[in-house]
Short mmCIF file of C-alpha atoms in Angstrom, two decimals:
data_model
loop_
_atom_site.label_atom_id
_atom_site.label_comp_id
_atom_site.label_asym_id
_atom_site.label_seq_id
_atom_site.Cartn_x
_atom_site.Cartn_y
_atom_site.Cartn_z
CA UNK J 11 -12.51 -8.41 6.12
CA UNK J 12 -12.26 -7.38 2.46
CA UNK J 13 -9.43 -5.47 0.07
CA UNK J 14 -6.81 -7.62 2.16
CA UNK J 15 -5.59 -8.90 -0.91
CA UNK J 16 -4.80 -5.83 -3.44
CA UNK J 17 -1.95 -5.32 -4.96
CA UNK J 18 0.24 -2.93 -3.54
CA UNK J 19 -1.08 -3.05 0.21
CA UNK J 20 0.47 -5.83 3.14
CA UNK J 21 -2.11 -7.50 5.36
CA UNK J 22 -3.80 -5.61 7.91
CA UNK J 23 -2.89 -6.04 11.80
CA UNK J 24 -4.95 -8.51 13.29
CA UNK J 25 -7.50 -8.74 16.07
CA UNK J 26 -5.92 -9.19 19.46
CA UNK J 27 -2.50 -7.66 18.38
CA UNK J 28 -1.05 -4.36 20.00
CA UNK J 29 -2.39 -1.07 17.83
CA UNK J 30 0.93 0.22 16.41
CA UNK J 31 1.34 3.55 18.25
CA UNK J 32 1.15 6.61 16.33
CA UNK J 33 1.80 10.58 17.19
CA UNK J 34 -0.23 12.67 14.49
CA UNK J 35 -0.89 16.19 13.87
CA UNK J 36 -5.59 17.08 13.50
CA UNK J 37 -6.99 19.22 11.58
CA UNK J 38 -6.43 22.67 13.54
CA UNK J 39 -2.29 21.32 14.22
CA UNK J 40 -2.46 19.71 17.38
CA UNK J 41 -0.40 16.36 18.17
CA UNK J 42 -2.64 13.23 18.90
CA UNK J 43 -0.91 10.05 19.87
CA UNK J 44 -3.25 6.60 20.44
CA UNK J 45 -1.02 5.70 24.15
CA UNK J 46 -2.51 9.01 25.41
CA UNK J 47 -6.00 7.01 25.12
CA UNK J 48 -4.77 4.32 26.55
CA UNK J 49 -5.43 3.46 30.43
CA UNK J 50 -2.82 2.84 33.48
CA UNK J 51 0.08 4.63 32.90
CA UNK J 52 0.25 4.50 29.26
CA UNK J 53 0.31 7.72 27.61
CA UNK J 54 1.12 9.57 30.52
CA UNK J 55 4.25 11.56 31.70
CA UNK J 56 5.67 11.41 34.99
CA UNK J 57 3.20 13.60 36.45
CA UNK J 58 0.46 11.52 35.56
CA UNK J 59 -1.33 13.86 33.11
CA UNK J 60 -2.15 12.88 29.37
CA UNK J 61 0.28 13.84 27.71
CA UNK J 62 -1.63 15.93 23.92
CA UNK J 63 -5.31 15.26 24.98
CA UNK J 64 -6.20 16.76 27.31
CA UNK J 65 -7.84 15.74 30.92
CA UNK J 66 -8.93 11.94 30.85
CA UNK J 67 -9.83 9.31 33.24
CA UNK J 68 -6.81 6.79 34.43
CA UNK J 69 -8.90 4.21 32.50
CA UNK J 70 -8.47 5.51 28.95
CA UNK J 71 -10.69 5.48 26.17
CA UNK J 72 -11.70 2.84 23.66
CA UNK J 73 -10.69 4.04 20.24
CA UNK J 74 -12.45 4.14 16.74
CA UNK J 75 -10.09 4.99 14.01
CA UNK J 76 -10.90 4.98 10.86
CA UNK J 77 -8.80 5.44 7.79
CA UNK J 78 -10.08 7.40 4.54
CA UNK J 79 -8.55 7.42 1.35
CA UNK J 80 -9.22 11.51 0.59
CA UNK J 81 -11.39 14.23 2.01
CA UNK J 82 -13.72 15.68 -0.64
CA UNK J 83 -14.47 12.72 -2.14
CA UNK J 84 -17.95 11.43 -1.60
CA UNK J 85 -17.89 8.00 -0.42
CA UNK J 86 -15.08 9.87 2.16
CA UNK J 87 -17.79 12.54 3.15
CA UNK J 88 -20.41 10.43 3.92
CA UNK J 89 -18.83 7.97 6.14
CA UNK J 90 -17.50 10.65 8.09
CA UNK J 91 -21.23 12.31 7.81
CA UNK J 92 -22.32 9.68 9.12
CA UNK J 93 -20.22 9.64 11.98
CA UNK J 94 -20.76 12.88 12.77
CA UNK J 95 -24.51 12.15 12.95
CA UNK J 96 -24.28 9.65 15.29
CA UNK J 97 -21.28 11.84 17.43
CA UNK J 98 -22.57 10.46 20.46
CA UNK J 99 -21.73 6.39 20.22
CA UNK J 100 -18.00 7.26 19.04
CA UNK J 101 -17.32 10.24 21.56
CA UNK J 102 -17.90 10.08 24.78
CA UNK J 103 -16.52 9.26 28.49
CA UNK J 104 -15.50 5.47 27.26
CA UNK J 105 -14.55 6.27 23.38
CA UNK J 106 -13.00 8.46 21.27
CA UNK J 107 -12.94 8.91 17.45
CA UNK J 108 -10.40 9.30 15.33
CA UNK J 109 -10.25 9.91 11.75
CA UNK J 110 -6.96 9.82 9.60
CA UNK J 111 -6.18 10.07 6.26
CA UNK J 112 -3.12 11.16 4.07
CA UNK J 113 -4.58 14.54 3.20
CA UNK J 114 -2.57 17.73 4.98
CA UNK J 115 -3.74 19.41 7.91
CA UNK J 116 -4.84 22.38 5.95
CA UNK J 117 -6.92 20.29 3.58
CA UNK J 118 -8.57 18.70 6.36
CA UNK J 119 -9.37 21.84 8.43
CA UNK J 120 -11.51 23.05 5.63
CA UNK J 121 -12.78 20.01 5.11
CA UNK J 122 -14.09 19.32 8.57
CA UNK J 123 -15.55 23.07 8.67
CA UNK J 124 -17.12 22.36 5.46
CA UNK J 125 -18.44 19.51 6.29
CA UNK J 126 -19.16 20.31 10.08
CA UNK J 127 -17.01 17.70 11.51
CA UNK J 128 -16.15 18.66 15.29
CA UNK J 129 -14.38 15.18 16.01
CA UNK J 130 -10.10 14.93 15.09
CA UNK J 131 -8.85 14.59 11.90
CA UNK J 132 -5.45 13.24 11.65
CA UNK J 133 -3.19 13.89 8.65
CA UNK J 134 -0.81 11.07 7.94
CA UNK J 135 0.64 13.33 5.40
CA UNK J 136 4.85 13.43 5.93
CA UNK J 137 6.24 11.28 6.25
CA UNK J 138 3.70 9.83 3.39
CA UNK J 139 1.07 7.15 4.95
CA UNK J 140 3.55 5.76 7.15
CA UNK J 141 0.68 5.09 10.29
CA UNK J 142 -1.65 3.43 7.32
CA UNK J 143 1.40 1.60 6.77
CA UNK J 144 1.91 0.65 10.17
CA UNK J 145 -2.20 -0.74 10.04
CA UNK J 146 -1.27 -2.74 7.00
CA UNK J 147 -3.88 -0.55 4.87
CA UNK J 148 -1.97 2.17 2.95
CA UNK J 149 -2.37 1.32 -1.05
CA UNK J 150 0.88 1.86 -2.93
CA UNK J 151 -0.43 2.30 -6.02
CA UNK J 152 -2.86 4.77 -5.72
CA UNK J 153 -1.19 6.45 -2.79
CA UNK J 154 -3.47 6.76 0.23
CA UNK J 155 -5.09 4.04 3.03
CA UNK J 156 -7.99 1.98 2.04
CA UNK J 157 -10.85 1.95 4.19
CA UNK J 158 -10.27 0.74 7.31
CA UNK J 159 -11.74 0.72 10.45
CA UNK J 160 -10.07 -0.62 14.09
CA UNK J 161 -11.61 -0.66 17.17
CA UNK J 162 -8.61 -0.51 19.64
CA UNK J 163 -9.49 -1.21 23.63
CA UNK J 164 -8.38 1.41 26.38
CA UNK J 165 -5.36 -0.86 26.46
CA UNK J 166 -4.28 -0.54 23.00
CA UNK J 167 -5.57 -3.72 21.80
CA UNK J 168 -7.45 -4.62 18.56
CA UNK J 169 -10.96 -5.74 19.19
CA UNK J 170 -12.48 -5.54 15.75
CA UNK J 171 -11.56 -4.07 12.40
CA UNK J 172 -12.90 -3.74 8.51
CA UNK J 173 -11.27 -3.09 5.78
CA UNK J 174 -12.86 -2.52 2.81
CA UNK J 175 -11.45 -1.44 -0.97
CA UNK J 176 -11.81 2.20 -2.15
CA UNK J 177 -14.80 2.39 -3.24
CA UNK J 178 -16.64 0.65 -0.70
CA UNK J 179 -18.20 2.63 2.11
CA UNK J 180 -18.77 0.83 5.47
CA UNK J 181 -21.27 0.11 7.77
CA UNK J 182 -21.63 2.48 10.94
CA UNK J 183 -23.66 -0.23 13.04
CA UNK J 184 -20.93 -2.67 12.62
CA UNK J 185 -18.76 -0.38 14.52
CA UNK J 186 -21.64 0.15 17.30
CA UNK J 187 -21.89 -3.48 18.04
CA UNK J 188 -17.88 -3.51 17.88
CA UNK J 189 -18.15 -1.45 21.00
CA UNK J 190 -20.67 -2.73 22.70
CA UNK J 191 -18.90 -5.74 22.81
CA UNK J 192 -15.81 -4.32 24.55
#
């Protein structure tokens, strides 16, 4: 991994701990949490439905999320471009995307219609960066998360992660061999 050591930003969580839970609102103002990916009972009320996502398997998803620093920007828009290119690796019946940044849920609305994004956008937003905190990855001084990536299992375990400075885009086929490997 790289940008562990900036100023302003505590280590990242590691490979093979527990994926710090999160409950976020996407991009058109719905609530995502990660248990409702996860598999067994995890994420689920006491009827046994997910609870925010809809219909899913008892086995969960695997889980891509990736943290951006802002939308608009263009090392931002291409990653995600990218992603959306290759839609079919990161959502599907085993895995599910998830993009999050600290931008509002209004900036990233237009931003995914702008930019034709059709997978969730989570704003970390209010309070300020605190699930980029809770990943280790949010950057005090300039205010947002670094780029990081975490591949989290169906039961909410770290598998693999990146994290890279600002400025450095990363590479989709790392994340496709990430999963494979699950």
């Amino acid at each position: 991994m790289t940008g562990t050591g900036r100023t302003g930003t505590a280590a990242p969580i590691a490979v093979g701990d527990q994926a710090p839970d999160f409950s976020l609102k996407d991009n058109h103002g719905r609530t995502v949490r990660l248990a409702d990916f996860r598999g067994g009972a995890a994420g689920h009320d006491s009827g046994g439905e997910a609870s925010g996502a809809g219909d899913r398997d008892h086995d969960g998803k695997n889980v891509v999320l990736v943290f951006y620093p802002f939308a608009f920007t263009g090392v931002c828009a291409g990653e995600l471009g990218a992603l959306r290119d290759a839609l079919p690796a990161f959502v599907n019946d085993d895995t599910q995307l998830l993009a999050v940044s600290t931008d509002s849920i209004h900036t990233l609305r237009i931003f995914a219609e702008q930019e034709g994004l059709e997978y969730p956008l989570l704003s970390d937003f209010w309070p300020h960066g605190r699930t980029s905190r809770a990943y280790g990855i949010f950057d005090e001084d300039k205010g947002c998360a670094l780029r990081g990536t975490f591949v989290i299992d169906r039961t909410g375990v770290v598998r693999w992660s990146v994290v890279n400075d600002l400025p450095d885009a990363r590479d989709l086929d790392q994340y496709v061999k990430a999963l494979a490997a699950l």
